[in-house]
Structures are given as C-alpha cells and as structure tokens.
PDB file of C-alpha atoms (C1' of nucleotides) in Angstrom:
ATOM      1  CA  MET A   1      -2.214 -92.729   9.552  1.00  0.00           C
ATOM      2  CA  GLU A   2      -2.861 -96.657   9.248  1.00  0.00           C
ATOM      3  CA  SER A   3      -4.230 -98.858  12.723  1.00  0.00           C
ATOM      4  CA  THR A   4      -4.206-102.845  12.093  1.00  0.00           C
ATOM      5  CA  PHE A   5      -6.049-104.699  14.767  1.00  0.00           C
ATOM      6  CA  THR A   6      -6.170-108.564  15.200  1.00  0.00           C
ATOM      7  CA  ILE A   7      -8.556-110.531  15.998  1.00  0.00           C
ATOM      8  CA  ASN A   8      -8.095-112.450  19.149  1.00  0.00           C
ATOM      9  CA  GLY A   9     -10.888-115.147  20.461  1.00  0.00           C
ATOM     10  CA  ARG A  10     -11.669-117.874  23.831  1.00  0.00           C
ATOM     11  CA  ILE A  11     -13.795-120.677  24.175  1.00  0.00           C
ATOM     12  CA  TRP A  12     -14.753-123.249  26.463  1.00  0.00           C
ATOM     13  CA  LEU A  13     -16.745-125.919  27.459  1.00  0.00           C
ATOM     14  CA  GLU A  14     -20.137-124.646  29.605  1.00  0.00           C
ATOM     15  CA  LYS A  15     -23.040-126.793  31.564  1.00  0.00           C
ATOM     16  CA  ASP A  16     -26.276-125.576  32.219  1.00  0.00           C
ATOM     17  CA  GLY A  17     -24.779-122.300  31.023  1.00  0.00           C
ATOM     18  CA  GLU A  18     -21.544-121.806  33.677  1.00  0.00           C
ATOM     19  CA  LYS A  19     -18.518-122.185  32.354  1.00  0.00           C
ATOM     20  CA  VAL A  20     -16.464-125.607  33.341  1.00  0.00           C
ATOM     21  CA  LEU A  21     -13.355-125.695  31.149  1.00  0.00           C
ATOM     22  CA  GLY A  22     -11.743-123.362  29.892  1.00  0.00           C
ATOM     23  CA  HIS A  23      -8.034-122.421  28.805  1.00  0.00           C
ATOM     24  CA  GLY A  24      -6.207-121.931  32.501  1.00  0.00           C
ATOM     25  CA  ARG A  25      -8.193-125.146  33.850  1.00  0.00           C
ATOM     26  CA  VAL A  26      -6.973-126.967  30.979  1.00  0.00           C
ATOM     27  CA  GLU A  27      -3.342-125.864  31.620  1.00  0.00           C
ATOM     28  CA  LEU A  28      -3.485-126.838  35.483  1.00  0.00           C
ATOM     29  CA  LEU A  29      -4.859-130.172  34.950  1.00  0.00           C
ATOM     30  CA  GLU A  30      -1.594-130.728  32.512  1.00  0.00           C
ATOM     31  CA  ARG A  31       0.576-129.080  34.981  1.00  0.00           C
ATOM     32  CA  ILE A  32      -1.324-131.750  37.858  1.00  0.00           C
ATOM     33  CA  HIS A  33      -0.636-134.694  35.179  1.00  0.00           C
ATOM     34  CA  ASN A  34       3.051-133.875  34.765  1.00  0.00           C
ATOM     35  CA  SER A  35       4.090-133.084  38.268  1.00  0.00           C
ATOM     36  CA  GLY A  36       1.723-135.691  40.057  1.00  0.00           C
ATOM     37  CA  SER A  37       0.430-132.578  42.682  1.00  0.00           C
ATOM     38  CA  ILE A  38      -2.142-129.786  42.550  1.00  0.00           C
ATOM     39  CA  ARG A  39       0.303-127.805  45.190  1.00  0.00           C
ATOM     40  CA  GLN A  40       2.702-128.042  42.497  1.00  0.00           C
ATOM     41  CA  ALA A  41       0.739-127.487  40.204  1.00  0.00           C
ATOM     42  CA  ALA A  42      -0.659-123.973  41.719  1.00  0.00           C
ATOM     43  CA  LEU A  43       3.025-122.731  42.324  1.00  0.00           C
ATOM     44  CA  GLN A  44       4.491-122.803  38.835  1.00  0.00           C
ATOM     45  CA  MET A  45       1.147-121.070  37.661  1.00  0.00           C
ATOM     46  CA  LYS A  46       1.576-118.694  40.333  1.00  0.00           C
ATOM     47  CA  MET A  47      -1.917-119.467  41.616  1.00  0.00           C
ATOM     48  CA  SER A  48      -2.735-120.270  45.522  1.00  0.00           C
ATOM     49  CA  TYR A  49      -3.186-123.723  46.499  1.00  0.00           C
ATOM     50  CA  LYS A  50      -7.267-123.087  47.301  1.00  0.00           C
ATOM     51  CA  GLN A  51      -7.693-121.700  43.891  1.00  0.00           C
ATOM     52  CA  ALA A  52      -6.447-124.880  42.029  1.00  0.00           C
ATOM     53  CA  TRP A  53      -8.356-127.294  44.570  1.00  0.00           C
ATOM     54  CA  ASP A  54     -11.660-125.175  44.514  1.00  0.00           C
ATOM     55  CA  ILE A  55     -11.316-125.344  40.324  1.00  0.00           C
ATOM     56  CA  ILE A  56     -10.637-128.996  40.909  1.00  0.00           C
ATOM     57  CA  LYS A  57     -13.353-130.433  43.424  1.00  0.00           C
ATOM     58  CA  HIS A  58     -15.696-128.045  41.085  1.00  0.00           C
ATOM     59  CA  MET A  59     -14.222-129.598  38.104  1.00  0.00           C
ATOM     60  CA  ASN A  60     -14.424-133.318  39.586  1.00  0.00           C
ATOM     61  CA  THR A  61     -18.585-132.844  40.354  1.00  0.00           C
ATOM     62  CA  HIS A  62     -19.502-131.355  36.372  1.00  0.00           C
ATOM     63  CA  PHE A  63     -18.330-133.707  34.755  1.00  0.00           C
ATOM     64  CA  SER A  64     -19.158-137.299  34.621  1.00  0.00           C
ATOM     65  CA  SER A  65     -16.565-138.267  36.105  1.00  0.00           C
ATOM     66  CA  PRO A  66     -13.883-137.124  37.970  1.00  0.00           C
ATOM     67  CA  VAL A  67     -11.250-135.601  36.306  1.00  0.00           C
ATOM     68  CA  VAL A  68      -8.229-135.807  38.965  1.00  0.00           C
ATOM     69  CA  ILE A  69      -7.742-138.167  41.700  1.00  0.00           C
ATOM     70  CA  PRO A  70      -6.068-136.957  44.567  1.00  0.00           C
ATOM     71  CA  GLN A  71      -4.740-138.833  47.763  1.00  0.00           C
ATOM     72  CA  ARG A  72      -3.555-137.785  50.425  1.00  0.00           C
ATOM     73  CA  GLY A  73      -0.209-139.189  53.155  1.00  0.00           C
ATOM     74  CA  GLY A  74       1.665-141.508  51.965  1.00  0.00           C
ATOM     75  CA  LYS A  75       4.793-141.090  50.331  1.00  0.00           C
ATOM     76  CA  GLY A  76       6.247-137.975  49.278  1.00  0.00           C
ATOM     77  CA  GLY A  77       2.930-136.647  52.213  1.00  0.00           C
ATOM     78  CA  GLY A  78       0.333-136.930  49.301  1.00  0.00           C
ATOM     79  CA  SER A  79      -0.521-136.873  45.161  1.00  0.00           C
ATOM     80  CA  ALA A  80      -2.913-136.469  43.007  1.00  0.00           C
ATOM     81  CA  LEU A  81      -3.583-138.519  39.910  1.00  0.00           C
ATOM     82  CA  VAL A  82      -4.909-137.170  36.093  1.00  0.00           C
ATOM     83  CA  THR A  83      -7.244-139.594  35.035  1.00  0.00           C
ATOM     84  CA  GLU A  84      -7.788-141.314  31.607  1.00  0.00           C
ATOM     85  CA  ASN A  85     -11.339-138.711  31.800  1.00  0.00           C
ATOM     86  CA  GLY A  86      -9.257-135.844  32.193  1.00  0.00           C
ATOM     87  CA  LEU A  87      -6.743-136.505  29.563  1.00  0.00           C
ATOM     88  CA  ASN A  88      -9.715-137.243  26.804  1.00  0.00           C
ATOM     89  CA  ILE A  89     -10.969-133.532  28.246  1.00  0.00           C
ATOM     90  CA  ILE A  90      -7.255-132.402  27.621  1.00  0.00           C
ATOM     91  CA  SER A  91      -7.344-133.813  23.975  1.00  0.00           C
ATOM     92  CA  GLU A  92     -10.399-132.493  23.086  1.00  0.00           C
ATOM     93  CA  PHE A  93     -10.368-129.123  24.452  1.00  0.00           C
ATOM     94  CA  HIS A  94      -6.821-129.034  22.779  1.00  0.00           C
ATOM     95  CA  GLN A  95      -8.193-130.304  19.271  1.00  0.00           C
ATOM     96  CA  LEU A  96     -11.180-127.152  19.247  1.00  0.00           C
ATOM     97  CA  GLN A  97      -8.323-124.475  20.345  1.00  0.00           C
ATOM     98  CA  GLU A  98      -6.566-125.512  16.754  1.00  0.00           C
ATOM     99  CA  LYS A  99     -10.105-124.965  15.309  1.00  0.00           C
ATOM    100  CA  LEU A 100     -10.522-121.851  17.058  1.00  0.00           C
ATOM    101  CA  LYS A 101      -7.093-120.623  16.152  1.00  0.00           C
ATOM    102  CA  LYS A 102      -7.331-121.517  12.005  1.00  0.00           C
ATOM    103  CA  PHE A 103     -10.660-119.449  12.325  1.00  0.00           C
ATOM    104  CA  LEU A 104      -8.860-116.669  13.306  1.00  0.00           C
ATOM    105  CA  GLU A 105      -6.402-117.000  11.034  1.00  0.00           C
ATOM    106  CA  VAL A 106      -8.550-117.351   8.832  1.00  0.00           C
ATOM    107  CA  ASN A 107     -11.099-114.018   9.377  1.00  0.00           C
ATOM    108  CA  SER A 108      -7.815-111.801  10.696  1.00  0.00           C
ATOM    109  CA  VAL A 109      -6.818-110.403   7.418  1.00  0.00           C
ATOM    110  CA  ASN A 110      -6.944-106.840   6.291  1.00  0.00           C
ATOM    111  CA  ILE A 111      -9.151-105.347   9.437  1.00  0.00           C
ATOM    112  CA  ALA A 112      -7.567-101.309   9.448  1.00  0.00           C
ATOM    113  CA  TYR A 113      -9.836 -98.976  11.291  1.00  0.00           C
TER     114      TYR A 113
ATOM    115  CA  MET B   1     -24.772-141.163  33.447  1.00  0.00           C
ATOM    116  CA  GLU B   2     -24.517-139.165  30.573  1.00  0.00           C
ATOM    117  CA  SER B   3     -23.280-135.253  30.561  1.00  0.00           C
ATOM    118  CA  THR B   4     -23.788-133.268  27.600  1.00  0.00           C
ATOM    119  CA  PHE B   5     -21.753-129.500  27.441  1.00  0.00           C
ATOM    120  CA  THR B   6     -21.705-126.814  24.852  1.00  0.00           C
ATOM    121  CA  ILE B   7     -19.117-125.023  23.265  1.00  0.00           C
ATOM    122  CA  ASN B   8     -19.031-121.416  23.720  1.00  0.00           C
ATOM    123  CA  GLY B   9     -16.708-118.585  22.761  1.00  0.00           C
ATOM    124  CA  ARG B  10     -15.657-114.897  22.145  1.00  0.00           C
ATOM    125  CA  ILE B  11     -13.912-113.298  19.519  1.00  0.00           C
ATOM    126  CA  TRP B  12     -12.426-109.171  20.585  1.00  0.00           C
ATOM    127  CA  LEU B  13     -10.268-106.873  18.363  1.00  0.00           C
ATOM    128  CA  GLU B  14      -6.638-106.649  19.736  1.00  0.00           C
ATOM    129  CA  LYS B  15      -4.397-103.579  19.477  1.00  0.00           C
ATOM    130  CA  ASP B  16      -0.430-104.368  20.328  1.00  0.00           C
ATOM    131  CA  GLY B  17      -2.041-107.034  22.612  1.00  0.00           C
ATOM    132  CA  GLU B  18      -4.676-105.307  24.343  1.00  0.00           C
ATOM    133  CA  LYS B  19      -8.104-105.402  24.237  1.00  0.00           C
ATOM    134  CA  VAL B  20      -9.560-102.591  21.921  1.00  0.00           C
ATOM    135  CA  LEU B  21     -12.989-103.406  20.900  1.00  0.00           C
ATOM    136  CA  GLY B  22     -15.330-106.344  22.305  1.00  0.00           C
ATOM    137  CA  HIS B  23     -19.164-107.454  23.159  1.00  0.00           C
ATOM    138  CA  GLY B  24     -20.145-105.318  25.731  1.00  0.00           C
ATOM    139  CA  ARG B  25     -18.374-102.228  23.667  1.00  0.00           C
ATOM    140  CA  VAL B  26     -20.010-102.804  20.545  1.00  0.00           C
ATOM    141  CA  GLU B  27     -23.161-102.535  22.496  1.00  0.00           C
ATOM    142  CA  LEU B  28     -21.859 -99.571  24.037  1.00  0.00           C
ATOM    143  CA  LEU B  29     -21.867 -97.691  20.910  1.00  0.00           C
ATOM    144  CA  GLU B  30     -24.789 -99.162  19.533  1.00  0.00           C
ATOM    145  CA  ARG B  31     -26.898 -97.541  22.408  1.00  0.00           C
ATOM    146  CA  ILE B  32     -24.927 -94.382  22.134  1.00  0.00           C
ATOM    147  CA  HIS B  33     -26.262 -93.854  18.374  1.00  0.00           C
ATOM    148  CA  ASN B  34     -29.316 -95.035  19.621  1.00  0.00           C
ATOM    149  CA  SER B  35     -30.090 -92.601  22.324  1.00  0.00           C
ATOM    150  CA  GLY B  36     -27.540 -89.901  21.526  1.00  0.00           C
ATOM    151  CA  SER B  37     -26.176 -90.184  25.170  1.00  0.00           C
ATOM    152  CA  ILE B  38     -22.947 -91.228  26.552  1.00  0.00           C
ATOM    153  CA  ARG B  39     -25.387 -91.515  29.975  1.00  0.00           C
ATOM    154  CA  GLN B  40     -28.314 -93.210  28.653  1.00  0.00           C
ATOM    155  CA  ALA B  41     -26.454 -95.420  27.194  1.00  0.00           C
ATOM    156  CA  ALA B  42     -24.931 -96.117  30.375  1.00  0.00           C
ATOM    157  CA  LEU B  43     -28.081 -96.738  32.132  1.00  0.00           C
ATOM    158  CA  GLN B  44     -29.160 -98.909  29.160  1.00  0.00           C
ATOM    159  CA  MET B  45     -26.712-100.829  30.774  1.00  0.00           C
ATOM    160  CA  LYS B  46     -26.714-100.687  34.129  1.00  0.00           C
ATOM    161  CA  MET B  47     -23.283 -99.589  33.844  1.00  0.00           C
ATOM    162  CA  SER B  48     -21.711 -96.388  35.785  1.00  0.00           C
ATOM    163  CA  TYR B  49     -21.104 -93.574  33.165  1.00  0.00           C
ATOM    164  CA  LYS B  50     -17.190 -93.092  34.373  1.00  0.00           C
ATOM    165  CA  GLN B  51     -16.955 -96.527  33.335  1.00  0.00           C
ATOM    166  CA  ALA B  52     -19.052 -95.816  29.946  1.00  0.00           C
ATOM    167  CA  TRP B  53     -16.699 -92.204  29.518  1.00  0.00           C
ATOM    168  CA  ASP B  54     -13.395 -94.416  29.971  1.00  0.00           C
ATOM    169  CA  ILE B  55     -14.393 -96.723  27.292  1.00  0.00           C
ATOM    170  CA  ILE B  56     -14.841 -94.592  24.675  1.00  0.00           C
ATOM    171  CA  LYS B  57     -11.938 -92.182  25.461  1.00  0.00           C
ATOM    172  CA  HIS B  58     -10.240 -95.826  25.356  1.00  0.00           C
ATOM    173  CA  MET B  59     -11.911 -96.559  22.078  1.00  0.00           C
ATOM    174  CA  ASN B  60     -11.339 -92.951  20.422  1.00  0.00           C
ATOM    175  CA  THR B  61      -7.732 -93.257  21.540  1.00  0.00           C
ATOM    176  CA  HIS B  62      -6.935 -95.958  19.920  1.00  0.00           C
ATOM    177  CA  PHE B  63      -8.289 -96.082  16.442  1.00  0.00           C
ATOM    178  CA  SER B  64      -7.475 -93.994  13.758  1.00  0.00           C
ATOM    179  CA  SER B  65      -9.986 -92.260  14.115  1.00  0.00           C
ATOM    180  CA  PRO B  66     -12.173 -91.401  16.748  1.00  0.00           C
ATOM    181  CA  VAL B  67     -16.253 -93.775  16.910  1.00  0.00           C
ATOM    182  CA  VAL B  68     -17.282 -91.147  19.308  1.00  0.00           C
ATOM    183  CA  ILE B  69     -17.675 -87.318  19.405  1.00  0.00           C
ATOM    184  CA  PRO B  70     -18.763 -86.233  22.139  1.00  0.00           C
ATOM    185  CA  GLN B  71     -20.542 -82.872  22.836  1.00  0.00           C
ATOM    186  CA  ARG B  72     -21.434 -81.358  25.877  1.00  0.00           C
ATOM    187  CA  GLY B  73     -23.743 -78.296  26.760  1.00  0.00           C
ATOM    188  CA  GLY B  74     -26.424 -76.463  24.451  1.00  0.00           C
ATOM    189  CA  LYS B  75     -29.348 -78.568  23.663  1.00  0.00           C
ATOM    190  CA  GLY B  76     -30.347 -80.918  26.397  1.00  0.00           C
ATOM    191  CA  GLY B  77     -27.566 -80.039  27.823  1.00  0.00           C
ATOM    192  CA  GLY B  78     -25.715 -82.248  25.321  1.00  0.00           C
ATOM    193  CA  SER B  79     -25.022 -85.448  23.320  1.00  0.00           C
ATOM    194  CA  ALA B  80     -22.965 -87.262  22.003  1.00  0.00           C
ATOM    195  CA  LEU B  81     -22.459 -89.084  18.149  1.00  0.00           C
ATOM    196  CA  VAL B  82     -20.994 -92.231  16.689  1.00  0.00           C
ATOM    197  CA  THR B  83     -19.325 -91.579  13.734  1.00  0.00           C
ATOM    198  CA  GLU B  84     -18.815 -93.202  10.543  1.00  0.00           C
ATOM    199  CA  ASN B  85     -16.161 -95.098  11.705  1.00  0.00           C
ATOM    200  CA  GLY B  86     -17.480 -96.384  14.738  1.00  0.00           C
ATOM    201  CA  LEU B  87     -20.733 -97.475  12.573  1.00  0.00           C
ATOM    202  CA  ASN B  88     -18.843 -99.514  10.337  1.00  0.00           C
ATOM    203  CA  ILE B  89     -16.159-101.220  13.063  1.00  0.00           C
ATOM    204  CA  ILE B  90     -19.615-102.129  14.722  1.00  0.00           C
ATOM    205  CA  SER B  91     -21.000-103.889  11.756  1.00  0.00           C
ATOM    206  CA  GLU B  92     -17.856-105.369  10.267  1.00  0.00           C
ATOM    207  CA  PHE B  93     -17.818-106.549  14.656  1.00  0.00           C
ATOM    208  CA  HIS B  94     -21.098-107.973  13.626  1.00  0.00           C
ATOM    209  CA  GLN B  95     -20.139-110.131  10.691  1.00  0.00           C
ATOM    210  CA  LEU B  96     -17.363-111.467  12.912  1.00  0.00           C
ATOM    211  CA  GLN B  97     -19.799-112.744  15.146  1.00  0.00           C
ATOM    212  CA  GLU B  98     -21.749-114.302  13.090  1.00  0.00           C
ATOM    213  CA  LYS B  99     -19.172-116.053  11.627  1.00  0.00           C
ATOM    214  CA  LEU B 100     -18.522-117.441  14.982  1.00  0.00           C
ATOM    215  CA  LYS B 101     -21.449-118.041  15.427  1.00  0.00           C
ATOM    216  CA  LYS B 102     -20.986-120.592  12.940  1.00  0.00           C
ATOM    217  CA  PHE B 103     -17.823-122.052  14.194  1.00  0.00           C
ATOM    218  CA  LEU B 104     -19.628-122.587  17.194  1.00  0.00           C
ATOM    219  CA  GLU B 105     -22.366-124.082  15.734  1.00  0.00           C
ATOM    220  CA  VAL B 106     -20.629-126.660  13.609  1.00  0.00           C
ATOM    221  CA  ASN B 107     -18.087-127.848  16.616  1.00  0.00           C
ATOM    222  CA  SER B 108     -20.878-128.425  19.351  1.00  0.00           C
ATOM    223  CA  VAL B 109     -22.089-130.761  18.179  1.00  0.00           C
ATOM    224  CA  ASN B 110     -21.691-134.721  20.573  1.00  0.00           C
ATOM    225  CA  ILE B 111     -19.747-133.507  23.205  1.00  0.00           C
ATOM    226  CA  ALA B 112     -20.062-135.562  26.553  1.00  0.00           C
ATOM    227  CA  TYR B 113     -17.952-136.328  29.061  1.00  0.00           C
TER     228      TYR B 113
ATOM    229  C1'  DT C   1     -28.339 -64.261  32.774  1.00  0.00           C
ATOM    230  C1'  DA C   2     -30.415 -68.657  34.621  1.00  0.00           C
ATOM    231  C1'  DT C   3     -31.296 -72.670  33.469  1.00  0.00           C
ATOM    232  C1'  DC C   4     -30.983 -77.401  31.927  1.00  0.00           C
ATOM    233  C1'  DA C   5     -29.010 -81.968  31.303  1.00  0.00           C
ATOM    234  C1'  DT C   6     -25.128 -83.046  29.530  1.00  0.00           C
ATOM    235  C1'  DT C   7     -20.173 -84.345  29.157  1.00  0.00           C
ATOM    236  C1'  DA C   8     -15.584 -84.855  31.813  1.00  0.00           C
ATOM    237  C1'  DT C   9     -13.262 -85.305  36.138  1.00  0.00           C
ATOM    238  C1'  DA C  10     -11.332 -86.101  41.365  1.00  0.00           C
ATOM    239  C1'  DT C  11     -12.666 -87.826  45.145  1.00  0.00           C
ATOM    240  C1'  DT C  12     -14.476 -91.036  48.767  1.00  0.00           C
ATOM    241  C1'  DT C  13     -16.877 -95.139  50.266  1.00  0.00           C
ATOM    242  C1'  DT C  14     -17.794 -99.805  49.684  1.00  0.00           C
ATOM    243  C1'  DA C  15     -18.231-104.471  47.999  1.00  0.00           C
ATOM    244  C1'  DA C  16     -15.479-108.172  45.770  1.00  0.00           C
ATOM    245  C1'  DA C  17     -11.772-110.949  44.563  1.00  0.00           C
ATOM    246  C1'  DA C  18      -7.436-112.165  45.912  1.00  0.00           C
ATOM    247  C1'  DA C  19      -4.081-113.319  49.034  1.00  0.00           C
ATOM    248  C1'  DA C  20      -1.787-115.001  52.791  1.00  0.00           C
ATOM    249  C1'  DT C  21      -2.294-117.232  57.282  1.00  0.00           C
ATOM    250  C1'  DA C  22      -3.444-121.234  60.361  1.00  0.00           C
ATOM    251  C1'  DT C  23      -4.237-125.599  61.165  1.00  0.00           C
ATOM    252  C1'  DA C  24      -6.212-130.381  61.392  1.00  0.00           C
ATOM    253  C1'  DA C  25      -5.866-135.290  58.374  1.00  0.00           C
ATOM    254  C1'  DC C  26      -3.429-138.500  55.955  1.00  0.00           C
ATOM    255  C1'  DG C  27      -0.240-142.665  55.324  1.00  0.00           C
ATOM    256  C1'  DC C  28       4.406-143.625  53.774  1.00  0.00           C
ATOM    257  C1'  DT C  29       9.168-143.902  55.348  1.00  0.00           C
ATOM    258  C1'  DC C  30      12.341-143.950  58.247  1.00  0.00           C
TER     259       DC C  30
ATOM    260  C1'  DG D   1       6.038-143.303  66.646  1.00  0.00           C
ATOM    261  C1'  DA D   2       8.064-139.171  64.935  1.00  0.00           C
ATOM    262  C1'  DG D   3       8.598-136.883  60.664  1.00  0.00           C
ATOM    263  C1'  DC D   4       7.113-135.416  56.207  1.00  0.00           C
ATOM    264  C1'  DG D   5       4.867-133.157  52.270  1.00  0.00           C
ATOM    265  C1'  DT D   6       0.693-133.214  50.762  1.00  0.00           C
ATOM    266  C1'  DT D   7      -4.396-132.497  50.390  1.00  0.00           C
ATOM    267  C1'  DA D   8      -8.437-130.233  52.883  1.00  0.00           C
ATOM    268  C1'  DT D   9     -10.800-126.394  54.638  1.00  0.00           C
ATOM    269  C1'  DA D  10     -11.402-122.566  58.125  1.00  0.00           C
ATOM    270  C1'  DT D  11     -10.642-117.817  58.523  1.00  0.00           C
ATOM    271  C1'  DT D  12      -7.891-113.685  58.805  1.00  0.00           C
ATOM    272  C1'  DT D  13      -5.633-109.831  56.103  1.00  0.00           C
ATOM    273  C1'  DT D  14      -4.567-108.063  52.059  1.00  0.00           C
ATOM    274  C1'  DT D  15      -5.557-105.965  47.360  1.00  0.00           C
ATOM    275  C1'  DT D  16      -8.780-104.843  43.709  1.00  0.00           C
ATOM    276  C1'  DA D  17     -12.057-103.554  41.473  1.00  0.00           C
ATOM    277  C1'  DA D  18     -16.566-100.909  41.087  1.00  0.00           C
ATOM    278  C1'  DA D  19     -19.738 -98.116  42.689  1.00  0.00           C
ATOM    279  C1'  DA D  20     -21.317 -93.644  44.954  1.00  0.00           C
ATOM    280  C1'  DT D  21     -20.674 -88.523  45.160  1.00  0.00           C
ATOM    281  C1'  DA D  22     -19.368 -84.499  44.401  1.00  0.00           C
ATOM    282  C1'  DT D  23     -18.191 -80.941  41.213  1.00  0.00           C
ATOM    283  C1'  DA D  24     -17.021 -78.339  37.364  1.00  0.00           C
ATOM    284  C1'  DA D  25     -17.266 -76.989  32.985  1.00  0.00           C
ATOM    285  C1'  DT D  26     -20.462 -76.467  28.713  1.00  0.00           C
ATOM    286  C1'  DG D  27     -23.381 -73.385  25.435  1.00  0.00           C
ATOM    287  C1'  DA D  28     -28.597 -73.852  23.417  1.00  0.00           C
ATOM    288  C1'  DT D  29     -32.820 -72.208  25.217  1.00  0.00           C
ATOM    289  C1'  DA D  30     -36.185 -69.301  26.965  1.00  0.00           C
TER     290       DA D  30
END
DNA sequence: TATCATTATATTTTAAAAAATATAACGCTC
DNA sequence: GAGCGTTATATTTTTTAAAATATAATGATA
C-alpha cells in the first residue's frame, strides 16, 4: 500500500508579529477594485459587510498609507476605491505567491509515507 | 513615515486536499516521543487530551502506517510510542521547515508600504 | 485482587466566532 | 426634499468551536 502527499503552504505579511495581509485580504482588495464597492466584494466572497469593513479598517491603519478609500453617499449610494498603494501591494503579493508556488513545486516530489 | 513588514509563512502536508501534518502536529509527535505519553504531551502544549487523541487518530489513519502506537493499562497506566514511520515524518518535515525558512529570508528584504 | 495512571469515548458546559439585524449618516439624482 | 444604495456602527442572535466533566477499559505491579 502506498500513499502520496503534497506539500502546500501559505505566506503573509506581518507587522510587529501581527498578520496584516494574506491570501484572503488580497482577494478582497481585488474584488473591491473590480466592483468599486465593499459590499459587492463582500457578497462575492460570501462574507458579511462588517467583516470586510473591519479588514479594510485594519489594513488602512497598518499600512503607511490607506489601501482603500471609501466614500459614502452620492451616485449609487457610495463607492470604494483601491489606492495606488493598494494596487502595488496586490502586485507585490502576487509575485511572492508565484515564488512560493515554485518553491512548493520543487519540494513536492516523491513524498510517500 | 516608513513602515517595514516581514514575510512569514507555513507549510503542511496534504492528502486529498486535506491537511494531515503541520507545525503543531509535529510538535505533538515530538512531545509524545519524549514523554512516552499522549496525556503529558497534551499538557505540555496546553491542549486537551481529547484534542491530542483526535489528532493522533487522524494521523494514524491517514498515513500508510501508524505514527503513534498507544498502549493502555500496564506499568504507569499506559504509554504511547512514536513509530519509526513517525520519526521519519518528523525528520522530513523539519528539513522542509528549514528550506521554507531560507525561502522566507531570501524574500523578506526591503518591503515597505 | 486492589491500585494506579493512562488510553478511549461520550456528554455537558462554556467561550468564542460568526451571522444576522437594526439604524444612522451620507450625498448625488430626480 | 424624497429616494436610493452605499458606507459606518452597534447590538442581538445564532452557530461553531473549545473546554470541561464524567466514565469505562486496560494490564502491569504490588
């Protein structure tokens, strides 16, 4: 009898030992960027608006400059914009993800216990 | 104003998309190996015996051969032994951890947003 | 055979997390 | 200025996870 396993992994950004950015938060940022709305992004990811808003508040205060600028009232009731800084962070994280993917591929060979 | 971040990460072994072995489980195995007792290992890690036992049961059924052989009754009330397979898995995981550590070090330079 | 500390398991209780609900503020549009 | 859909926030309810508790089974040892 033989069993094979795969190695998987995750990376994230920390500040003072606290998680600030990871897989899920990047996806949230991307969906806000595409929809222009925190609420729509949250709906797409099946999370509550509160949860999404808490995350954004946390990120906005932990990066040197905000990653999302929300605006309430006005056309469509309001909107949310991902900043240049936010877009850079998304891009940087994707590059790291790519590197991790390669790392996992290289080390995933022939593991059977 | 400048902020610096560190990249951190975790790796684990999966079987059919399900987590089978990670950081915490390896530590549990090591403590069982050193103490010869599931209960003592659980106490050391401040987890309930049930939690530890569930983990061991899960691992024993997901690897090709058991990683822990528990024995109840007898001298001292019972004991638990980490198998050769279990020890190999611990060793292999440590090697992977080392590689990840290097990966993180290499990619952790100059990230500031 | 009584004792012991452990393994093994079920059940109950507690705590934490998540979800749901409610409400206000906002500012463009009509 | 009424309506709209969003942001923003607090509160309540529900769900889930963890912890605690209880109890049996075990077998060497004395």
